[in-house]
Coordinates of C-alpha atoms and ligand atoms in Angstrom, one line a residue:
X200 CA 55.4 97.4 123.7
X201 CA 53.3 99.7 120.9
X202 CA 52.1 102.7 122.6
X203 CA 48.8 103.9 121.6
X204 CA 50.2 107.1 120.5
X205 CA 51.5 105.0 117.8
X206 CA 48.8 102.9 117.6
X207 CA 46.4 106.4 115.7
X208 CA 50.2 107.6 114.0
X209 CA 49.9 104.4 111.8
X210 CA 46.6 104.0 111.8
X211 CA 44.8 107.3 110.8
X212 CA 44.7 108.9 107.4
X213 CA 41.4 110.9 108.5
X214 CA 41.8 114.6 107.6
X215 CA 44.8 116.3 108.7
X216 CA 47.3 112.9 109.8
X217 CA 50.6 112.7 109.6
X218 CA 50.2 109.4 107.6
X219 CA 47.4 111.1 105.4
X220 CA 49.4 113.7 104.7
X221 CA 52.1 111.2 103.4
X222 CA 49.7 108.8 101.7
X223 CA 49.2 112.2 99.8
X224 CA 52.8 111.9 97.8
X225 CA 51.9 109.5 95.4
X226 CA 49.3 108.4 93.0
X227 CA 47.0 106.2 94.4
X228 CA 44.3 103.9 92.2
X229 CA 40.6 104.9 92.1
X230 CA 38.5 103.0 90.7
X231 CA 39.0 100.5 87.8
X232 CA 38.7 101.5 84.4
X233 CA 35.7 99.1 83.7
X234 CA 33.9 101.2 87.0
X235 CA 33.5 104.4 84.8
X236 CA 34.0 102.7 81.2
X237 CA 31.3 104.7 79.1
X238 CA 31.7 107.9 77.9
X239 CA 29.1 110.2 79.4
X240 CA 28.4 107.3 81.8
X241 CA 27.0 107.6 85.4
X242 CA 29.3 108.9 87.4
X243 CA 30.9 106.8 90.4
X244 CA 31.5 107.6 94.1
X245 CA 35.3 107.3 94.7
X246 CA 35.7 107.1 98.6
X247 CA 40.0 108.0 99.8
X248 CA 41.7 109.6 102.6
X249 CA 37.6 110.1 104.6
X250 CA 36.8 112.5 101.6
X251 CA 34.6 111.8 99.0
X252 CA 34.7 112.0 95.3
X253 CA 33.8 111.2 92.1
X254 CA 34.5 110.0 88.7
X255 CA 33.3 110.7 85.5
X256 CA 34.7 110.0 82.4
X257 CA 33.2 113.0 80.2
X258 CA 32.6 112.6 75.6
X259 CA 35.8 112.8 74.7
X260 CA 37.1 109.5 77.1
X261 CA 38.7 111.8 79.1
X262 CA 38.2 110.6 83.3
X263 CA 38.4 113.1 85.9
X264 CA 37.9 112.9 89.3
X265 CA 36.7 116.5 91.2
X266 CA 35.2 116.4 95.3
X267 CA 31.5 114.9 95.4
X268 CA 29.9 118.4 96.4
X269 CA 28.9 120.4 93.8
X270 CA 31.4 124.4 94.1
X271 CA 27.9 126.3 94.0
X272 CA 25.7 125.0 97.0
X273 CA 27.3 121.3 97.2
X274 CA 24.8 119.0 95.8
X275 CA 25.8 115.5 95.0
X276 CA 27.6 116.0 91.2
X277 CA 27.4 111.6 91.6
X278 CA 24.0 113.5 90.6
X279 CA 25.2 116.0 87.6
X280 CA 24.0 115.5 84.5
X281 CA 27.3 114.0 82.1
X282 CA 27.3 115.7 78.9
X283 CA 29.5 117.7 76.5
X284 CA 32.5 117.2 78.6
X285 CA 31.5 117.3 81.9
X286 CA 30.0 117.8 84.5
X287 CA 26.5 119.6 85.0
X288 CA 25.3 119.3 88.4
X289 CA 21.0 119.2 88.9
X290 CA 20.3 122.3 91.1
X291 CA 21.3 125.5 89.2
X292 CA 23.1 123.7 87.0
X293 CA 27.2 124.8 86.4
X294 CA 29.1 122.9 84.8
X295 CA 32.5 121.2 85.6
X296 CA 34.9 120.3 83.2
X297 CA 37.7 117.5 84.4
X298 CA 39.7 119.5 85.3
X299 CA 36.8 121.2 88.1
X300 CA 36.9 123.7 85.8
X301 CA 33.5 125.9 85.7
X302 CA 32.3 126.7 82.1
X303 CA 28.5 127.2 82.4
X304 CA 26.6 129.1 85.2
X305 CA 23.0 128.6 83.6
X306 CA 21.5 130.3 86.2
X307 CA 24.4 133.5 87.0
X308 CA 23.1 136.6 84.5
X309 CA 24.8 136.2 80.5
X310 CA 26.6 138.5 81.5
X311 CA 28.8 137.0 84.3
X312 CA 32.2 137.3 85.0
X313 CA 32.8 134.2 87.5
X314 CA 32.0 131.8 84.1
X315 CA 35.5 129.8 82.6
X316 CA 37.4 131.6 85.5
X317 CA 36.2 129.6 89.0
X318 CA 37.0 125.6 89.5
X319 CA 36.1 123.0 91.8
X320 CA 38.7 121.0 92.9
X321 CA 39.5 118.7 90.7
X322 CA 42.7 116.1 90.5
X323 CA 45.0 115.3 88.1
X324 CA 44.1 111.8 86.7
X325 CA 45.5 109.0 83.7
X326 CA 44.9 106.0 83.3
X327 CA 47.4 102.8 83.1
X328 CA 47.3 98.8 82.9
X329 CA 43.2 98.9 84.2
X330 CA 43.2 101.6 86.6
X331 CA 42.5 104.9 87.0
X332 CA 45.4 106.6 89.6
X333 CA 44.9 109.8 91.1
X334 CA 46.7 112.2 92.4
X335 CA 45.3 113.7 95.5
X336 CA 48.6 116.3 96.8
X337 CA 47.4 119.3 94.0
X338 CA 45.0 119.8 92.6
X339 CA 44.8 118.9 87.7
X340 CA 47.2 121.6 86.4
X341 CA 49.5 122.3 89.3
X342 CA 52.7 122.7 88.8
X343 CA 53.8 119.8 90.6
X344 CA 52.3 116.7 90.4
X345 CA 54.9 114.4 89.9
X346 CA 55.5 112.1 87.0
X347 CA 53.4 109.0 86.4
X348 CA 55.3 106.3 86.6
X349 CA 53.1 103.0 84.7
X350 CA 52.4 99.9 86.8
X351 CA 54.5 96.8 86.3
X352 CA 51.6 95.3 84.1
X353 CA 50.9 98.2 82.0
X354 CA 52.2 96.3 79.3
X355 CA 51.3 92.6 79.2
X356 CA 48.5 90.3 79.4
X357 CA 47.1 91.2 83.5
X358 CA 43.5 90.4 85.0
X359 CA 42.4 92.6 88.2
X360 CA 40.2 92.2 91.0
X361 CA 38.4 94.5 93.8
X362 CA 37.5 93.7 97.1
X363 CA 36.9 96.0 100.6
X364 CA 38.1 95.1 103.7
X365 CA 35.8 96.9 107.0
X366 CA 39.7 97.5 108.4
X367 CA 41.9 100.2 109.0
X368 CA 44.7 100.5 106.0
X369 CA 47.8 98.9 108.1
X370 CA 46.1 96.1 109.5
X371 CA 45.3 94.6 105.7
X372 CA 48.9 95.6 104.9
X373 CA 50.2 93.6 107.6
X374 CA 47.6 90.2 106.9
X375 CA 50.2 89.9 103.7
X376 CA 53.2 90.5 104.9
X377 CA 52.2 87.3 107.3
X378 CA 53.7 84.8 106.1
X379 CA 52.8 82.4 108.7
X380 CA 48.8 82.5 108.1
X381 CA 49.4 81.0 104.8
X382 CA 50.1 77.8 106.3
X383 CA 47.9 77.6 109.1
X384 CA 45.0 80.0 107.9
X385 CA 44.7 79.2 104.5
X386 CA 46.3 75.9 105.0
X387 CA 42.6 73.6 103.0
X388 CA 43.3 76.4 100.0
X389 CA 46.7 76.3 99.8
X390 CA 47.7 72.8 100.6
X391 CA 51.4 72.0 102.2
X392 CA 53.1 68.3 101.1
X393 CA 53.6 69.6 97.4
X394 CA 56.6 67.5 96.5
X395 CA 56.6 70.2 92.9
X396 CA 59.6 73.0 93.4
X397 CA 57.4 75.8 93.3
X398 CA 53.4 76.5 94.6
X399 CA 51.1 75.6 91.5
X400 CA 48.8 78.2 90.4
X401 CA 47.0 78.4 87.0
X402 CA 42.8 77.9 87.3
X403 CA 42.9 76.2 90.1
X404 CA 41.0 76.6 93.6
X405 CA 43.2 74.3 95.2
X406 CA 47.6 75.0 95.3
X407 CA 49.6 73.5 96.3
X408 CA 53.0 74.3 97.9
X409 CA 56.0 71.7 98.7
X410 CA 56.9 71.9 101.8
X411 CA 55.2 70.8 105.0
X412 CA 56.7 73.6 107.5
X413 CA 54.5 75.8 109.0
X414 CA 56.7 77.5 111.4
X415 CA 58.8 80.1 108.1
X416 CA 61.7 82.1 109.3
X417 CA 61.9 85.4 108.5
X418 CA 64.1 87.9 107.1
X419 CA 64.0 91.6 106.6
X420 CA 66.3 93.4 103.8
X421 CA 66.0 97.4 103.9
X422 CA 66.0 99.2 100.8
X423 CA 64.5 102.7 100.2
X424 CA 61.4 101.9 98.4
X425 CA 60.0 99.4 100.9
X426 CA 61.2 96.3 102.0
X427 CA 61.1 92.8 101.3
X428 CA 61.7 90.4 103.9
X429 CA 61.9 86.3 103.2
X430 CA 60.3 83.2 104.3
X431 CA 61.8 80.3 104.8
X432 CA 60.7 76.9 104.9
X433 CA 61.4 73.2 105.1
X434 CA 60.8 71.7 101.8
X435 CA 58.7 68.6 101.3
X436 CA 62.5 66.9 99.4
X437 CA 66.0 67.2 99.5
X438 CA 65.7 69.4 102.6
X439 CA 68.8 68.1 103.3
X440 CA 70.2 70.4 100.3
X441 CA 67.6 74.1 99.6
X442 CA 65.4 75.4 101.6
X443 CA 62.0 76.7 99.9
X444 CA 61.8 80.6 100.2
X445 CA 59.0 83.0 99.5
X446 CA 59.9 86.3 99.3
X447 CA 56.8 89.1 99.2
X448 CA 58.1 92.9 98.6
X449 CA 56.6 95.8 100.3
X450 CA 56.9 99.2 98.7
X451 CA 55.5 101.7 100.9
X452 CA 52.8 102.8 101.8
X453 CA 50.9 100.0 100.1
X454 CA 52.3 98.3 97.2
X455 CA 52.5 94.6 98.0
X456 CA 54.4 92.1 95.3
X457 CA 53.4 88.7 96.8
X458 CA 55.4 86.0 95.2
X459 CA 54.1 84.3 92.5
X460 CA 52.7 81.0 91.0
X461 CA 53.7 79.2 88.1
X462 CA 52.0 81.6 86.3
X463 CA 51.9 84.6 87.0
X464 CA 53.0 87.2 89.3
X465 CA 51.1 89.4 91.6
X466 CA 50.4 92.5 92.9
X467 CA 48.1 94.1 95.5
X468 CA 47.4 97.3 96.4
X469 CA 45.6 98.6 99.4
X470 CA 44.3 101.7 99.9
X471 CA 42.9 103.1 102.6
X472 CA 38.9 104.7 102.0
X473 CA 39.0 106.0 105.1
X474 CA 40.5 105.0 109.4
X475 CA 38.1 101.8 109.0
X476 CA 37.8 100.9 105.8
X477 CA 40.2 99.7 103.0
X478 CA 40.0 98.7 99.3
X479 CA 42.1 95.5 97.6
X480 CA 43.0 95.6 94.3
X481 CA 44.8 92.7 93.4
X482 CA 46.8 92.1 89.8
X483 CA 47.8 89.2 88.6
X484 CA 50.5 89.7 85.5
X485 CA 52.6 87.8 83.5
X486 CA 54.4 87.6 79.4
X487 CA 54.0 83.9 79.5
X488 CA 50.1 83.6 80.2
X489 CA 46.2 85.2 78.9
X490 CA 44.6 85.9 82.5
X491 CA 41.2 86.2 82.1
X492 CA 39.8 88.3 84.6
X493 CA 36.2 86.0 85.0
X494 CA 38.2 83.4 86.4
X495 CA 40.5 85.5 88.1
X496 CA 38.2 86.5 90.0
X497 CA 35.9 83.5 90.5
X498 CA 39.4 82.5 91.9
X499 CA 40.3 84.9 94.0
X500 CA 35.7 85.0 95.2
X501 CA 35.4 88.6 93.7
X502 CA 32.6 88.1 91.5
X503 CA 30.7 91.2 91.7
X504 CA 26.9 90.2 92.4
X505 CA 28.1 86.3 93.5
X506 CA 30.5 86.8 96.1
X507 CA 30.2 90.9 96.5
X508 CA 27.4 93.1 96.5
X509 CA 27.8 96.4 93.3
X510 CA 30.3 98.4 96.1
X511 CA 32.5 95.6 96.0
X512 CA 31.1 94.3 99.4
X513 CA 32.0 91.0 100.6
X514 CA 29.0 89.5 101.4
X515 CA 30.1 87.0 103.8
X516 CA 30.3 89.5 106.9
X517 CA 30.6 89.8 110.7
X518 CA 27.1 90.0 111.4
X519 CA 26.6 86.5 109.4
X520 CA 30.2 85.0 110.8
X521 CA 31.0 84.8 107.3
X522 CA 28.5 81.7 106.7
X523 CA 31.9 80.1 108.5
X524 CA 30.4 75.4 107.6
X525 CA 32.0 74.0 110.8
X526 CA 30.2 70.9 109.6
X527 CA 33.2 70.9 107.2
X528 CA 35.0 72.1 109.7
X529 CA 34.5 68.8 110.7
X530 CA 35.2 67.3 107.9
X531 CA 39.3 68.5 107.7
X532 CA 38.4 71.9 106.4
X533 CA 40.2 73.9 108.4
X534 CA 39.1 77.0 108.3
X535 CA 35.5 76.7 107.7
X536 CA 35.5 79.6 105.8
X537 CA 34.8 80.3 101.8
X538 CA 38.0 80.6 99.4
X539 CA 41.6 82.4 100.8
X540 CA 39.9 86.0 100.4
X541 CA 37.5 85.5 103.0
X542 CA 39.7 84.2 105.4
X543 CA 42.3 87.3 105.0
X544 CA 39.1 89.1 105.4
X545 CA 37.3 87.6 108.7
X546 CA 40.5 87.6 110.4
X547 CA 41.3 91.4 110.1
X548 CA 38.2 92.6 110.5
X549 CA 37.3 90.6 113.5
X550 CA 40.0 92.3 115.2
X551 CA 38.2 95.2 115.2
X552 CA 37.7 98.6 112.3
X553 CA 41.0 99.4 113.8
X554 CA 43.4 96.4 115.9
X555 CA 44.8 98.3 119.4
X556 CA 48.1 97.1 118.9
X557 CA 49.4 97.3 122.8
X558 CA 47.4 94.4 123.3
X559 CA 49.6 92.1 120.8
X560 CA 52.2 89.5 122.3
X561 CA 54.1 89.5 119.4
X562 CA 56.5 86.4 118.6
X563 CA 59.2 85.7 116.0
X564 CA 57.0 84.9 113.1
X565 CA 56.3 88.1 113.2
X566 CA 59.3 90.3 112.1
X567 CA 58.5 91.4 108.6
X568 CA 55.6 93.2 110.8
X569 CA 57.3 94.6 113.3
X570 CA 59.2 96.0 110.3
X571 CA 56.5 97.2 108.3
X572 CA 55.5 99.7 111.9
X573 CA 58.6 100.5 112.2
X574 CA 59.4 101.6 109.6
X575 CA 56.0 103.5 108.7
X576 CA 56.4 105.3 112.0
X577 CA 60.0 106.7 111.0
X578 CA 58.6 108.2 107.2
X579 CA 56.3 110.1 109.0
X580 CA 58.8 111.3 111.5
X581 CA 60.7 112.2 108.1
X582 CA 58.3 112.9 105.6
X583 CA 56.6 115.9 109.5
X584 CA 60.0 116.5 109.7
X585 CA 60.2 118.4 106.0
X586 CA 61.9 114.8 104.0
X587 CA 60.6 112.8 100.9
X588 CA 57.9 111.1 101.7
X589 CA 59.7 107.6 101.5
X590 CA 60.7 105.8 98.4
X591 CA 59.8 108.7 96.0
X592 CA 63.1 109.5 95.3
X593 CA 63.3 106.2 93.7
X594 CA 60.6 105.3 90.3
X595 CA 57.9 104.8 92.6
X596 CA 56.0 102.0 91.7
X597 CA 59.5 99.9 90.7
X598 CA 58.3 97.9 87.7
X599 CA 61.3 95.9 87.7
X600 CA 61.4 94.7 90.5
X601 CA 60.2 90.6 91.6
X602 CA 58.6 88.7 94.1
X603 CA 60.8 85.2 94.6
X604 CA 59.5 81.5 95.3
X605 CA 61.6 78.5 94.6
X606 CA 64.0 76.5 96.1
X607 CA 67.5 78.0 96.9
X608 CA 70.6 75.9 97.9
X609 CA 71.3 75.8 101.4
X610 CA 74.5 78.2 102.5
X611 CA 73.2 80.8 99.4
X612 CA 72.2 83.9 100.5
X613 CA 68.3 84.4 99.5
X614 CA 68.9 88.3 98.7
X615 CA 71.6 87.3 96.2
X616 CA 69.7 85.2 94.7
X617 CA 65.8 86.5 94.6
X618 CA 66.8 89.9 93.0
X619 CA 66.1 90.7 89.1
X620 CA 69.5 92.4 87.9
X621 CA 68.7 95.9 87.6
X622 CA 67.8 95.4 91.0
X623 CA 71.5 94.1 91.6
X624 CA 72.5 97.2 89.6
X625 CA 70.3 99.5 91.3
X626 CA 70.0 100.5 95.2
X627 CA 69.4 97.2 96.3
X628 CA 73.7 96.7 97.3
X629 CA 73.0 100.5 98.6
X630 CA 70.4 99.6 101.3
X631 CA 72.0 98.8 104.7
X632 CA 69.6 97.7 107.9
X633 CA 69.7 94.5 107.7
X634 CA 66.7 92.9 109.8
X635 CA 67.9 89.2 109.3
Ligands
LIG795 S1 24.6 123.6 93.8 FE1 25.3 122.9 91.9 S2 25.3 124.6 90.7 FE2 23.8 125.1 93.1
LIG796 FE1 46.5 85.6 103.5

């Protein structure tokens, strides 16, 4: 039984919650670079861990992220002028540079000693792989900021998308760690019964998967950064000789590498905006295929102005029942919902903003979800006891880590196949705790 107390610990990230404190040990994607593309352009609001920040690109192209409210009398800096290397509050004209330093105070006497001495709370920022990343564990200029690691797609072809869910972060992560649902919820978009050796991909909205097996066997392997889990299914062809295996990698606390398709790798990042809202960033990347951003967003149903409003919120919501099409269901569409993203968001949101895990009945196909909860609760205990945040002792995120999707001969352990050489040489072999 999952207790109410553990549910609070796992899910709450606002204010000074233990999980919120844990999240402040990682560089978090704050927004996409394209949202603050223009030097001296319109500042945007960034919400993270229950707080509002303002992000802007200064005259020289540097991005700054600071608390939204002016350090003087707390007017919103979303309204500020963005000019000559700083945000100038429109109330009394105080001006802050990207590091938060107050560089001009026109409402103070000319000999004021405050100018150039006081600071607004601004945070370290990096740009890489299409994202603006922020570290909320220390203010800009602090000495104890962990080195920034470029994400695995930084130097290859990639496309990214963004969509908000009205649900707690842990519940959205659990959706990704739940391979079994893809054979049911998504069965009209990811069709079973494909004859190939891999899931097809490309520009198609509909993919084929080489299996009819809706009840995968789930096996979990703990690693220092989190865990890997395999969903093992009986393939459509040559089932006596091989298994169809999908390996997902979870790098705690928010970075999931999901099984690739025939053309690209996929990472999904789930970033808590507050206790009841989560931003999902998806990345497709490949050193073989050039990904088209527009097609990528069309495919995932994440186009602003079509599937999403201009704050990346879906137009299909709980209030319009996600525009579920009952006639389509009668005609054979399984869920009646348009697209995998809508299907995922609908099931996550209808659990309530924070799912009551004390009321669930879990079964064997939920093993990866159980592992996620145990691991994150242990990560909180370790961190609260003064230990390092989970995964931060190894390079994070690990650029060399890949998910896996394909056939494995029967009798061969997926743990020995679905790894990169770097992992074999690294620490996976040192990790214990096999839950299989
Ligand atoms: S409130 Fe911003 S300058 Fe006064
Ligand atoms: Fe899904």
